[in-house]
Amino acid sequence: MKYNDIRTTFLKYFESKGHTIVPSASLIPNDPTLLFTVAGMVPWKGILQGTEPAFAKRVADVQKCIRAGGKHNDLEEVGFDGRHHTFFEMLGNWSFGDYFKEGALEMSWDLLTNVLKLDPAKLRVTTHISDEESTELWRKIAGKEAIRLGDKDNWWSAGDTGPCGPCTEIFYDFGEDIENEDDRWVEIWNDVFMQFDKDANGNLTLLPKKNVDTGAGLERWGALLQGKKDNFDTDLFQGLIRATEDLVGVKKTEENTPSFKIIADHLRAVGFAIADGVIPSNTDRGYVIRRILRRAMRHGQMLGHKGALLSKLYPALITEMGEAYPELEKEKTKVIEIIQNEENSFADMLQNGMKLLESELPKLNTKVLPGDVAFKLFDTYGFPLDLTQMILRDRNIEVDVAGFEKAMAEQKERSRADTKGTKTLWESRTNLEDTQDGFKYNPETKLESKVLSILRDGQFVESAKSGEEVEVALDKTVFYGTQGGQVGDSGELLKDGETVMIVSETNRVNNVVIHKGVLKSDLSVGDVVEPVINSAIRQQTARAHTAAHLLQAALRQVLNDDVEQRGSKVSPDSVRFDFSFGRAMTTEEKQAVEDLINKWIKEDLPVAHEEMPLEEAKAKGAMALFGEKYGDTVKVITAGDVSCELCGGTHIYHTGEIIKAKINKEKSISSGIRRITMSVGNLAE
């Protein structure tokens, strides 16, 4: 069954079941928190959360989506397996206060087994451990005993509070000859049952109207219905790959297959995004599309192709998908023109950048390109870091990523000198008193603080009005300003008991804490305010910081004592930790580190906060951060007999407050330096 047939069959089936069929929404979402429409539920978010009225009780659609970068997808994996895509299509049927679990499961099973004729023996189902109703329904409808799983796999929520509920998933067995379980058992359908409202204390209350949110990946359906184990072997992608072969004059082989996959995948993302109004640029969603386009062009060059690529392949995209998405043909002239402009710009950039790169390579004493050179390629010639890495990978040369990021940070600091709220402007305020911020370690302290300075639109002013974005310095504060890898606090400033300013972030310039945010009422220099932090966010950040200390201790115990911290970023319930180590960690080592941290969390070790002379701290065995300078008096954080470190950050008082830790990823960022990202607390749960 071809893609066009699958879409038609899906929509006709649900139309016969009383669903209103709607076209795909735009890839540009009506949601400021998202760059792209990343899932089928995004267009219906307001209805599902009860903030918008439903225009129909039953709806079905095929939604175009893009996931590229950030938490949603690792762009570098696209093309090197058969499952990852930047652009994909989601089949969905929705019930807004109409049918619920029984109706959803009956239709799911009926469509898969009776209409699409999938072998029931090859299907498995999962349910949430609390969802007895769905578990019993699967016994009744399909004669299937569901696999019961926890919140991580079978619970959906819109956030920390709001609509939520259990979900049930259907998996297809692609064959016992496949060793990797994730490749063998592939999720092909997910039914989410929104039946609860969760409050800030975690209490669940039944919703007056229950909704059903379903999703099924069309590319996965294409593979299983065409008897393929690789999405790129299906008819749609094979059509795009054949068009690429004809254009570049090279046939697909086992060796060059990733390049053909990348071009076919990226053609879809670039073509659909520009047709929906995304213009390639250096910011936000435009930058994502520019990166994807340039990555495709680079792989075209690796196939020996010179000149325009995606602009010439765009008609093939219309041939394959224009029937389902008429906007591709409608916007054809505009899309091809924009892609051609990007391709011409990329060709010039690549030619000039390669001259610099080729001139620098003979100077290397090691197989590592300095970070400042990689940044010059980015800053002067527009080379994204991943493009430089891709070019050098074939020559077995790495990039000093830490050095690149350092140069990037320095450039950002310089650029801020010409904008409001800059470090340079605050440093010029020579008469500004140092902020008394020792209260940050006891943020419950009630302070009467005096407003010393207000910065607005790059100018220091005596007063500012409600609604204006400003930066404010106080004589004393309970806020922790970003320092030592820990992000700053957020919260509010009160005046006469009422909120005068929402503080969105807090930074430090030398010994002055800068509160940045938007005024809710007028504020003047000399006003007396009460600084109040967001205690929930502080708690999440503090437990992440203590977890970072446990992570370093666990790494030294599992790997060796030579492991040293080389940088970190501590955010609410999230840790990024860079450390010295000469190779990738094994799966067993990563699991051992995670298990050790969770063992210490479960033991609920006391965490001591002490101030002492530097020499006394050294004698106590406290670890110091690589390259950091310390004063005569230091703060020491000790977790049981596990960890003892010099640290000026905020921390919890018992390791049990961390709740749980989960290592997400471990990778190289430069020669001899590895990076671990880890979730703790609510994110790990």
XYZ file of C-alpha atoms in Angstrom:
685
model
C 0.000 0.000 0.000
C 1.538 3.306 -1.115
C 1.646 6.486 0.969
C -1.226 8.178 -0.865
C -3.336 5.046 -0.384
C -2.494 4.881 3.342
C -3.525 8.502 3.905
C -6.755 8.001 1.992
C -7.594 4.725 3.757
C -6.973 6.228 7.190
C -9.078 9.338 6.599
C -11.937 7.471 4.887
C -12.090 4.979 7.741
C -12.513 7.666 10.378
C -14.870 9.652 8.166
C -17.072 6.545 8.116
C -16.954 6.634 11.925
C -18.369 10.161 12.095
C -15.118 12.162 12.170
C -14.741 15.573 10.548
C -11.739 15.424 8.186
C -9.499 18.507 8.317
C -6.353 19.396 6.345
C -2.949 19.583 7.994
C -2.221 22.730 9.964
C 0.838 24.845 9.138
C 4.340 23.862 10.221
C 4.488 27.294 11.877
C 2.542 26.710 15.103
C 0.302 29.147 16.912
C 2.419 28.533 20.000
C 5.306 30.851 20.973
C 7.047 28.037 22.882
C 7.597 25.985 19.705
C 9.615 26.670 16.555
C 7.658 24.118 14.524
C 4.599 21.914 14.734
C 6.352 18.942 16.342
C 3.382 16.609 16.911
C -0.142 15.983 15.746
C -1.624 17.402 18.949
C -0.060 20.874 18.582
C -2.924 22.392 16.505
C -5.462 21.081 19.052
C -3.565 22.126 22.186
C -6.106 24.773 23.188
C -9.063 22.390 22.784
C -7.303 19.588 24.659
C -6.424 21.925 27.526
C -9.919 23.414 27.644
C -8.931 26.977 26.686
C -10.658 26.842 23.267
C -14.077 25.450 22.259
C -14.165 22.336 20.066
C -15.563 22.937 16.564
C -16.460 19.223 16.229
C -16.675 16.275 18.597
C -14.704 13.923 16.321
C -11.810 14.966 14.065
C -9.239 13.119 11.940
C -6.228 14.487 10.044
C -2.759 13.851 8.673
C -0.467 16.467 10.232
C 2.888 17.501 8.782
C 5.570 17.908 11.466
C 9.215 18.924 11.789
C 11.538 17.877 14.581
C 15.112 19.031 14.158
C 17.442 19.981 16.963
C 16.999 20.491 20.652
C 15.105 17.960 22.702
C 12.972 16.787 19.796
C 15.566 15.150 17.549
C 19.270 14.716 16.950
C 19.810 16.001 13.409
C 23.079 14.101 13.138
C 21.239 10.761 13.355
C 19.079 11.459 10.300
C 20.331 9.442 7.345
C 22.306 6.903 9.321
C 19.405 4.674 10.324
C 15.993 3.822 8.941
C 13.798 5.599 11.493
C 14.916 9.206 12.103
C 13.429 12.062 10.060
C 13.396 15.853 10.253
C 10.013 16.050 8.458
C 7.338 13.419 9.082
C 3.561 12.925 8.909
C 1.319 12.020 11.841
C -1.995 10.243 11.357
C -4.437 11.249 14.086
C -8.025 10.823 15.232
C -9.394 12.971 18.037
C -12.340 12.841 20.376
C -13.193 16.101 22.123
C -15.522 14.991 24.906
C -17.117 12.260 22.765
C -15.983 8.594 22.661
C -13.336 7.495 25.127
C -11.259 4.376 25.794
C -13.525 1.658 24.446
C -14.359 3.515 21.249
C -10.753 4.503 20.601
C -9.356 0.997 21.126
C -12.069 -0.684 19.069
C -11.380 1.605 16.100
C -7.590 1.281 16.443
C -7.740 -2.508 16.435
C -10.387 -2.681 13.709
C -8.419 -0.463 11.317
C -5.121 -2.281 11.878
C -6.371 -5.852 11.706
C -9.557 -5.820 9.614
C -8.895 -2.960 7.179
C -5.096 -2.994 6.870
C -4.986 -6.781 7.461
C -2.037 -6.747 9.872
C -1.379 -10.088 11.567
C -2.678 -9.784 15.175
C 0.084 -12.160 16.284
C 2.633 -9.508 15.328
C 1.035 -6.829 17.505
C 1.729 -6.092 21.169
C -0.007 -3.564 23.380
C 1.091 -1.630 26.468
C -0.951 0.189 29.104
C -0.229 2.279 32.175
C 0.095 0.349 35.417
C -2.898 2.251 36.854
C -5.156 1.812 33.812
C -7.183 -1.294 34.625
C -9.940 -0.215 32.212
C -7.713 -0.186 29.102
C -6.006 -3.395 30.182
C -9.363 -5.168 30.452
C -10.563 -3.633 27.170
C -7.560 -5.100 25.336
C -8.464 -8.534 26.688
C -12.042 -8.043 25.470
C -11.345 -6.412 22.074
C -8.165 -8.167 20.941
C -7.608 -11.047 23.308
C -4.307 -9.366 24.188
C -2.633 -9.249 27.577
C -1.172 -5.762 27.835
C 2.352 -5.076 29.066
C 1.946 -2.752 32.076
C 4.392 0.172 32.152
C 4.957 3.271 34.266
C 4.742 7.042 33.813
C 7.811 7.325 31.582
C 6.302 5.146 28.849
C 2.531 5.305 29.266
C 1.511 8.606 30.852
C 0.911 11.903 29.035
C 0.683 15.385 30.507
C 0.689 18.897 29.109
C 3.107 20.022 31.830
C 3.571 19.974 35.582
C -0.106 20.853 35.985
C -3.210 20.599 33.805
C -4.779 17.881 31.622
C -3.105 14.469 31.760
C -3.838 10.778 31.641
C -2.680 7.285 30.721
C -1.881 6.146 27.205
C -1.810 2.791 25.468
C 0.595 1.942 22.653
C 0.550 -0.661 19.894
C 3.835 -2.182 18.709
C 4.534 -4.176 15.535
C 7.053 -7.033 15.361
C 9.353 -6.513 12.360
C 10.884 -9.982 12.802
C 12.847 -12.101 15.242
C 15.896 -11.878 12.974
C 16.388 -8.276 14.171
C 18.674 -8.320 17.230
C 18.016 -4.774 18.442
C 14.722 -4.839 20.359
C 14.008 -1.156 19.561
C 14.279 -1.922 15.832
C 12.313 -5.149 16.099
C 9.343 -3.884 18.139
C 8.290 -0.529 16.642
C 5.510 1.646 18.060
C 2.876 2.194 15.356
C -0.007 3.745 17.325
C -0.514 5.660 20.553
C -3.891 6.415 22.163
C -3.744 9.077 24.887
C -6.669 9.326 27.293
C -6.915 12.777 28.879
C -9.141 12.145 31.864
C -7.500 14.026 34.780
C -6.554 17.536 35.807
C -3.371 17.668 37.935
C -2.911 20.479 40.462
C 0.332 21.932 41.827
C 0.397 19.317 44.606
C 0.120 16.427 42.160
C -3.508 15.659 42.992
C -5.598 14.211 40.140
C -9.215 15.263 39.564
C -11.432 13.755 36.859
C -12.078 16.152 33.977
C -15.741 16.933 33.197
C -14.968 16.301 29.496
C -12.555 13.535 28.572
C -10.543 13.693 25.346
C -8.771 11.165 23.144
C -5.507 12.149 21.411
C -4.046 9.560 19.044
C -0.989 9.476 16.840
C 0.514 7.109 14.279
C 3.652 7.762 12.224
C 2.883 7.501 8.508
C 6.492 6.632 7.652
C 6.380 3.665 10.032
C 3.091 2.509 8.562
C 4.567 2.819 5.087
C 7.443 0.513 6.039
C 5.323 -2.201 7.643
C 2.603 -2.129 4.960
C 5.218 -2.375 2.202
C 7.197 -5.109 3.941
C 10.254 -2.915 4.540
C 12.451 -2.601 7.629
C 13.839 0.806 6.610
C 11.509 3.786 6.101
C 13.721 5.002 3.255
C 13.041 1.808 1.260
C 9.365 2.748 0.839
C 7.813 4.153 -2.347
C 7.825 7.858 -1.455
C 11.486 7.955 -0.453
C 12.563 5.680 -3.278
C 10.959 8.121 -5.720
C 12.957 10.990 -4.242
C 16.147 8.918 -4.191
C 15.736 7.956 -7.873
C 15.280 11.657 -8.736
C 18.484 12.408 -6.807
C 20.364 9.655 -8.664
C 19.267 11.152 -11.975
C 20.341 14.656 -10.957
C 23.753 13.838 -9.464
C 24.565 11.110 -11.990
C 25.516 8.602 -9.287
C 23.746 5.408 -8.235
C 23.006 4.630 -4.593
C 25.433 2.145 -3.062
C 25.879 0.765 0.433
C 28.670 3.289 1.036
C 26.842 6.430 -0.119
C 23.353 5.481 1.116
C 23.422 7.975 4.055
C 23.894 10.894 1.654
C 20.900 9.833 -0.459
C 18.757 9.401 2.670
C 19.776 12.816 4.000
C 18.990 14.574 0.708
C 15.563 12.882 0.420
C 14.677 13.648 4.032
C 15.959 17.223 4.004
C 14.212 17.999 0.697
C 10.897 17.341 2.441
C 11.709 19.486 5.481
C 13.035 22.428 3.454
C 10.329 22.289 0.772
C 7.378 22.038 3.151
C 8.759 24.632 5.603
C 9.355 27.275 2.921
C 5.959 26.535 1.347
C 4.440 27.293 4.768
C 6.287 30.617 4.981
C 9.564 29.854 6.758
C 12.392 31.928 5.282
C 15.965 30.611 5.837
C 17.837 32.985 8.141
C 20.317 33.120 11.004
C 17.720 32.982 13.791
C 15.034 30.682 15.176
C 13.166 28.408 12.745
C 14.808 30.098 9.768
C 18.207 29.026 11.051
C 17.045 25.430 11.510
C 15.892 25.279 7.879
C 19.116 26.919 6.662
C 21.145 24.293 8.538
C 19.084 21.464 7.071
C 19.382 22.884 3.551
C 23.141 23.304 3.817
C 23.574 19.828 5.259
C 21.753 18.414 2.240
C 23.928 20.433 -0.147
C 27.082 19.239 1.545
C 25.998 15.635 1.054
C 25.255 16.425 -2.575
C 28.837 17.581 -2.917
C 30.025 14.380 -1.256
C 28.251 12.556 -4.110
C 30.243 14.666 -6.566
C 27.433 17.071 -7.422
C 28.131 20.753 -8.028
C 25.559 23.518 -8.178
C 21.835 23.641 -7.388
C 20.409 20.573 -5.679
C 17.168 20.905 -3.697
C 15.754 23.563 -6.021
C 16.068 21.098 -8.895
C 14.651 18.237 -6.825
C 11.617 20.202 -5.620
C 9.468 19.140 -8.638
C 10.079 15.511 -7.600
C 8.685 16.375 -4.160
C 5.547 17.751 -5.819
C 5.244 14.534 -7.848
C 5.407 12.382 -4.705
C 3.394 14.508 -2.272
C 1.606 17.246 -4.218
C -1.670 15.318 -4.383
C -1.925 15.210 -0.583
C -0.476 18.704 -0.069
C -1.560 21.110 -2.854
C 0.363 23.978 -1.239
C 3.558 22.480 -2.681
C 2.413 23.213 -6.242
C 0.735 26.491 -5.307
C 3.953 27.892 -3.774
C 6.294 26.279 -6.324
C 7.725 29.468 -7.866
C 8.363 31.083 -4.481
C 9.905 27.975 -2.918
C 12.292 27.272 -5.812
C 13.413 30.914 -5.901
C 14.157 30.979 -2.157
C 16.037 27.667 -2.288
C 18.065 28.857 -5.296
C 19.082 32.006 -3.422
C 20.175 29.909 -0.467
C 22.108 27.515 -2.690
C 23.951 30.363 -4.397
C 24.773 31.932 -1.040
C 25.965 28.595 0.316
C 28.217 28.000 -2.703
C 29.935 31.373 -2.182
C 30.213 30.820 1.560
C 31.616 27.336 1.120
C 34.212 28.452 -1.424
C 35.507 31.270 0.783
C 35.314 29.257 3.988
C 37.150 26.296 2.494
C 40.027 28.599 1.556
C 40.402 29.558 5.225
C 40.038 25.970 6.367
C 42.600 24.651 3.908
C 45.063 27.357 4.988
C 44.652 26.421 8.663
C 44.933 22.623 8.391
C 48.705 22.549 7.642
C 49.270 24.501 10.882
C 47.739 21.779 13.074
C 50.080 19.928 15.394
C 47.305 17.557 16.448
C 44.159 16.126 14.873
C 42.068 18.888 16.491
C 40.986 22.142 14.832
C 41.204 25.024 17.361
C 37.884 26.372 18.540
C 38.691 29.951 17.537
C 39.237 28.837 13.921
C 35.923 26.961 13.910
C 34.254 30.079 15.312
C 35.837 32.303 12.641
C 34.389 29.967 10.000
C 30.993 30.391 11.668
C 31.195 34.130 12.338
C 32.793 35.237 9.064
C 31.638 32.653 6.527
C 28.450 31.265 8.084
C 29.755 27.722 8.630
C 27.595 26.027 11.292
C 29.710 24.007 13.704
C 28.210 20.724 12.517
C 29.160 21.553 8.897
C 32.787 22.100 9.905
C 32.707 18.821 11.837
C 31.207 17.024 8.848
C 33.908 18.321 6.482
C 36.716 17.372 8.864
C 35.291 13.987 9.815
C 36.483 12.506 6.526
C 40.016 13.653 7.397
C 39.860 12.198 10.926
C 40.126 15.674 12.441
C 38.040 16.763 15.448
C 36.944 20.261 16.433
C 37.674 21.802 19.824
C 33.993 22.303 20.675
C 34.713 23.799 24.095
C 36.989 26.367 22.449
C 34.306 27.136 19.861
C 31.720 27.675 22.594
C 34.144 29.899 24.517
C 34.724 32.053 21.431
C 30.953 32.157 20.836
C 30.334 33.286 24.421
C 33.009 35.993 24.127
C 31.441 37.237 20.911
C 28.014 37.386 22.543
C 29.526 39.339 25.405
C 31.069 41.810 22.970
C 27.838 42.157 21.023
C 25.940 42.943 24.195
C 28.056 46.077 24.565
C 25.889 47.702 21.886
C 22.532 46.678 23.339
C 20.507 47.386 26.448
C 21.332 45.581 29.651
C 24.981 44.949 28.836
C 27.828 43.966 31.074
C 29.826 46.895 29.706
C 27.162 49.401 30.684
C 26.917 48.054 34.214
C 30.703 48.004 34.566
C 30.710 51.683 33.603
C 28.517 52.407 36.614
C 31.548 53.107 38.821
C 29.520 54.548 41.714
C 27.412 51.389 42.072
C 27.658 49.587 45.409
C 28.333 45.835 45.600
C 25.145 43.879 46.223
C 24.854 42.205 49.612
C 23.721 38.803 48.326
C 24.706 36.449 51.128
C 20.959 36.192 51.793
C 20.701 33.986 48.683
C 21.597 31.021 50.875
C 18.521 31.748 53.001
C 16.038 33.017 50.390
C 13.129 32.951 52.858
C 14.633 36.037 54.528
C 12.367 39.077 54.210
C 14.420 42.026 53.005
C 13.741 45.699 52.550
C 15.998 46.499 49.620
C 16.749 49.849 48.061
C 16.728 50.356 44.281
C 20.173 51.702 43.361
C 20.031 51.796 39.556
C 17.588 51.154 36.703
C 18.756 50.389 33.160
C 16.208 50.800 30.346
C 16.881 50.710 26.600
C 20.631 51.064 27.120
C 20.278 54.139 29.373
C 20.379 54.532 33.136
C 17.191 56.294 34.248
C 15.758 57.614 37.484
C 12.374 55.927 36.941
C 10.571 53.537 34.591
C 6.918 52.830 33.871
C 4.693 49.774 34.018
C 5.161 47.427 31.061
C 8.753 48.443 30.374
C 11.592 45.903 30.293
C 14.367 46.961 32.666
C 17.360 45.783 34.641
C 17.600 46.722 38.291
C 20.398 46.715 40.869
C 19.512 46.568 44.602
C 21.628 47.166 47.672
C 20.804 43.621 48.887
C 18.968 40.609 47.482
C 17.955 36.992 48.057
C 18.394 36.231 44.324
C 21.254 34.036 43.095
C 22.815 35.648 40.025
C 24.098 33.293 37.300
C 27.566 32.174 38.379
C 29.772 29.097 38.474
C 27.641 27.193 35.970
C 24.405 27.645 37.947
C 21.620 29.637 36.295
C 20.202 32.590 38.173
C 16.903 32.795 40.062
C 13.596 34.130 38.806
C 10.813 35.635 40.912
C 9.426 39.095 41.659
C 10.047 42.382 43.425
C 7.268 43.599 45.728
C 6.521 47.213 46.626
C 4.013 47.870 49.386
C 3.058 44.206 49.223
C 2.180 44.301 45.507
C 4.209 42.953 42.580
C 6.156 45.802 40.970
C 8.430 43.673 38.752
C 8.449 40.128 37.350
C 12.102 39.031 37.418
C 12.749 36.596 34.563
C 16.504 36.186 35.038
C 19.293 37.266 37.360
C 22.936 37.801 36.410
C 26.097 39.099 38.040
C 28.453 41.838 36.903
C 31.475 41.624 39.172
C 29.880 41.838 42.649
C 26.587 43.376 41.543
C 23.454 41.253 41.064
C 21.342 42.416 38.117
C 17.597 41.670 38.158
C 16.096 41.628 34.649
C 12.387 41.618 33.860
C 9.205 43.559 33.136
C 7.619 46.158 35.409
C 4.024 45.669 36.553
C 3.888 49.193 38.003
C 6.127 52.263 38.060
C 9.531 52.009 39.765
C 12.069 54.687 40.738
C 15.620 54.796 42.052
C 15.417 54.990 45.850
C 12.214 52.916 46.090
C 12.146 50.234 48.775
C 11.208 46.760 47.486
C 11.106 43.182 48.774
C 12.932 40.637 46.545
C 11.122 37.259 46.471
C 12.433 34.309 44.470
C 10.431 31.543 42.781
C 11.094 28.946 45.473
C 9.979 25.972 43.352
C 12.477 26.811 40.596
C 15.188 27.432 43.218
C 14.536 24.012 44.751
C 14.762 22.341 41.332
C 18.035 24.145 40.577
C 19.504 23.367 44.002
C 18.842 19.635 43.739
C 20.326 19.633 40.223
C 23.476 21.297 41.590
C 23.881 18.742 44.373
C 23.217 15.993 41.812
C 26.075 17.401 39.711
C 28.406 16.892 42.698
C 27.199 13.298 43.059
C 27.732 12.790 39.330
C 31.377 13.815 39.588
C 31.892 11.539 42.592
C 30.266 8.618 40.754
C 32.358 9.193 37.625
C 35.562 9.153 39.668
C 34.482 5.948 41.391
C 33.329 4.094 38.242
C 36.000 5.401 35.845
C 39.058 6.660 37.748
C 40.246 9.383 40.116
C 41.790 11.328 37.225
C 38.333 12.458 36.090
C 38.046 16.219 36.589
C 35.283 18.686 35.891
C 35.885 20.906 32.857
C 32.666 22.890 32.905
C 28.986 22.614 33.793
C 25.564 24.160 33.465
C 23.044 23.612 36.244
C 19.422 24.452 35.395
C 16.138 23.484 37.092
C 16.217 19.657 37.282
C 18.846 19.496 34.513
C 22.628 19.065 34.532
C 25.203 19.417 31.768
C 28.587 18.210 33.002
C 31.899 18.297 31.075
C 34.790 16.177 32.327
C 38.234 14.954 31.320
C 38.288 11.386 30.005
C 40.004 9.887 26.991
C 37.277 7.659 25.505
C 33.534 7.111 25.237
C 31.922 5.492 28.250
C 30.462 2.035 27.765
C 26.763 1.376 28.290
C 27.646 -0.572 31.424
C 29.719 2.317 32.820
C 26.940 4.844 32.239
C 24.442 2.558 33.946
C 26.836 2.016 36.856
C 27.214 5.788 37.325
C 23.456 6.312 37.216
C 22.834 3.445 39.648
C 25.438 4.779 42.083
C 23.907 8.266 42.103
C 20.433 6.843 42.704
C 21.831 4.643 45.505
C 23.162 7.762 47.252
C 19.842 9.530 46.660
C 17.950 6.635 48.220
C 20.279 6.675 51.250
C 19.176 10.309 51.880
C 22.684 11.430 52.865
C 23.002 14.710 54.777
C 24.406 17.631 52.743
C 26.456 20.039 54.868
C 26.964 23.721 53.920
C 30.026 25.220 55.626
C 32.236 28.289 55.328
C 35.898 27.971 56.252
C 39.391 29.248 55.388
C 40.701 27.978 52.052
C 43.591 26.111 53.647
C 41.241 24.350 56.065
C 39.033 23.315 53.135
C 42.032 21.891 51.302
C 43.049 19.967 54.391
C 39.509 18.617 54.598
C 40.003 17.217 51.081
C 37.529 19.506 49.319
C 37.802 19.343 45.511
C 38.302 22.599 43.634
C 37.024 23.417 40.151
C 39.649 23.253 37.413
C 41.000 26.759 36.637
C 38.816 28.527 39.237
C 40.218 31.186 41.590
C 39.096 31.207 45.229
C 39.223 33.757 48.027
C 40.630 33.268 51.511
C 37.242 32.101 52.812
C 35.326 29.489 50.847
C 32.049 27.583 50.973
C 32.285 23.788 51.180
C 29.451 21.412 50.235
C 29.758 17.899 51.694
C 27.340 15.083 50.841
C 27.737 12.291 53.412
C 31.120 10.659 52.918
C 30.637 10.665 49.127
C 31.446 14.187 47.945
C 33.270 17.244 49.292
C 33.670 20.260 46.995
C 34.371 23.978 47.094
C 31.211 25.570 45.701
C 29.440 28.911 45.987
C 26.192 27.610 44.512
C 22.904 26.744 46.192
C 22.248 23.179 47.328
C 19.712 20.980 49.088
C 20.225 19.552 52.597
C 19.573 15.821 52.024
C 20.309 13.816 48.875
C 16.819 12.302 49.019
C 15.460 15.670 47.890
C 16.925 14.935 44.449
C 14.263 12.186 44.048
C 15.879 10.477 41.055
C 18.646 10.902 38.456
C 18.678 9.810 34.823
C 21.657 10.044 32.448
C 20.370 11.089 29.020
C 23.463 11.294 26.840
C 27.264 11.083 26.909
C 29.397 12.380 24.035
C 32.710 13.936 23.048
C 32.935 17.724 22.763
C 36.691 17.932 22.111
C 39.791 15.799 22.353
C 39.880 14.234 25.824
C 36.742 16.036 27.038
C 33.360 14.291 27.384
C 29.923 15.714 28.164
C 27.078 14.130 30.124
C 23.552 15.502 30.221
C 21.441 14.328 33.141
C 17.876 14.908 34.327
C 16.945 14.862 38.011
C 13.818 15.260 40.087
C 10.616 15.707 38.093
C 12.355 15.455 34.724
C 13.962 12.132 35.642
C 10.672 10.840 36.991
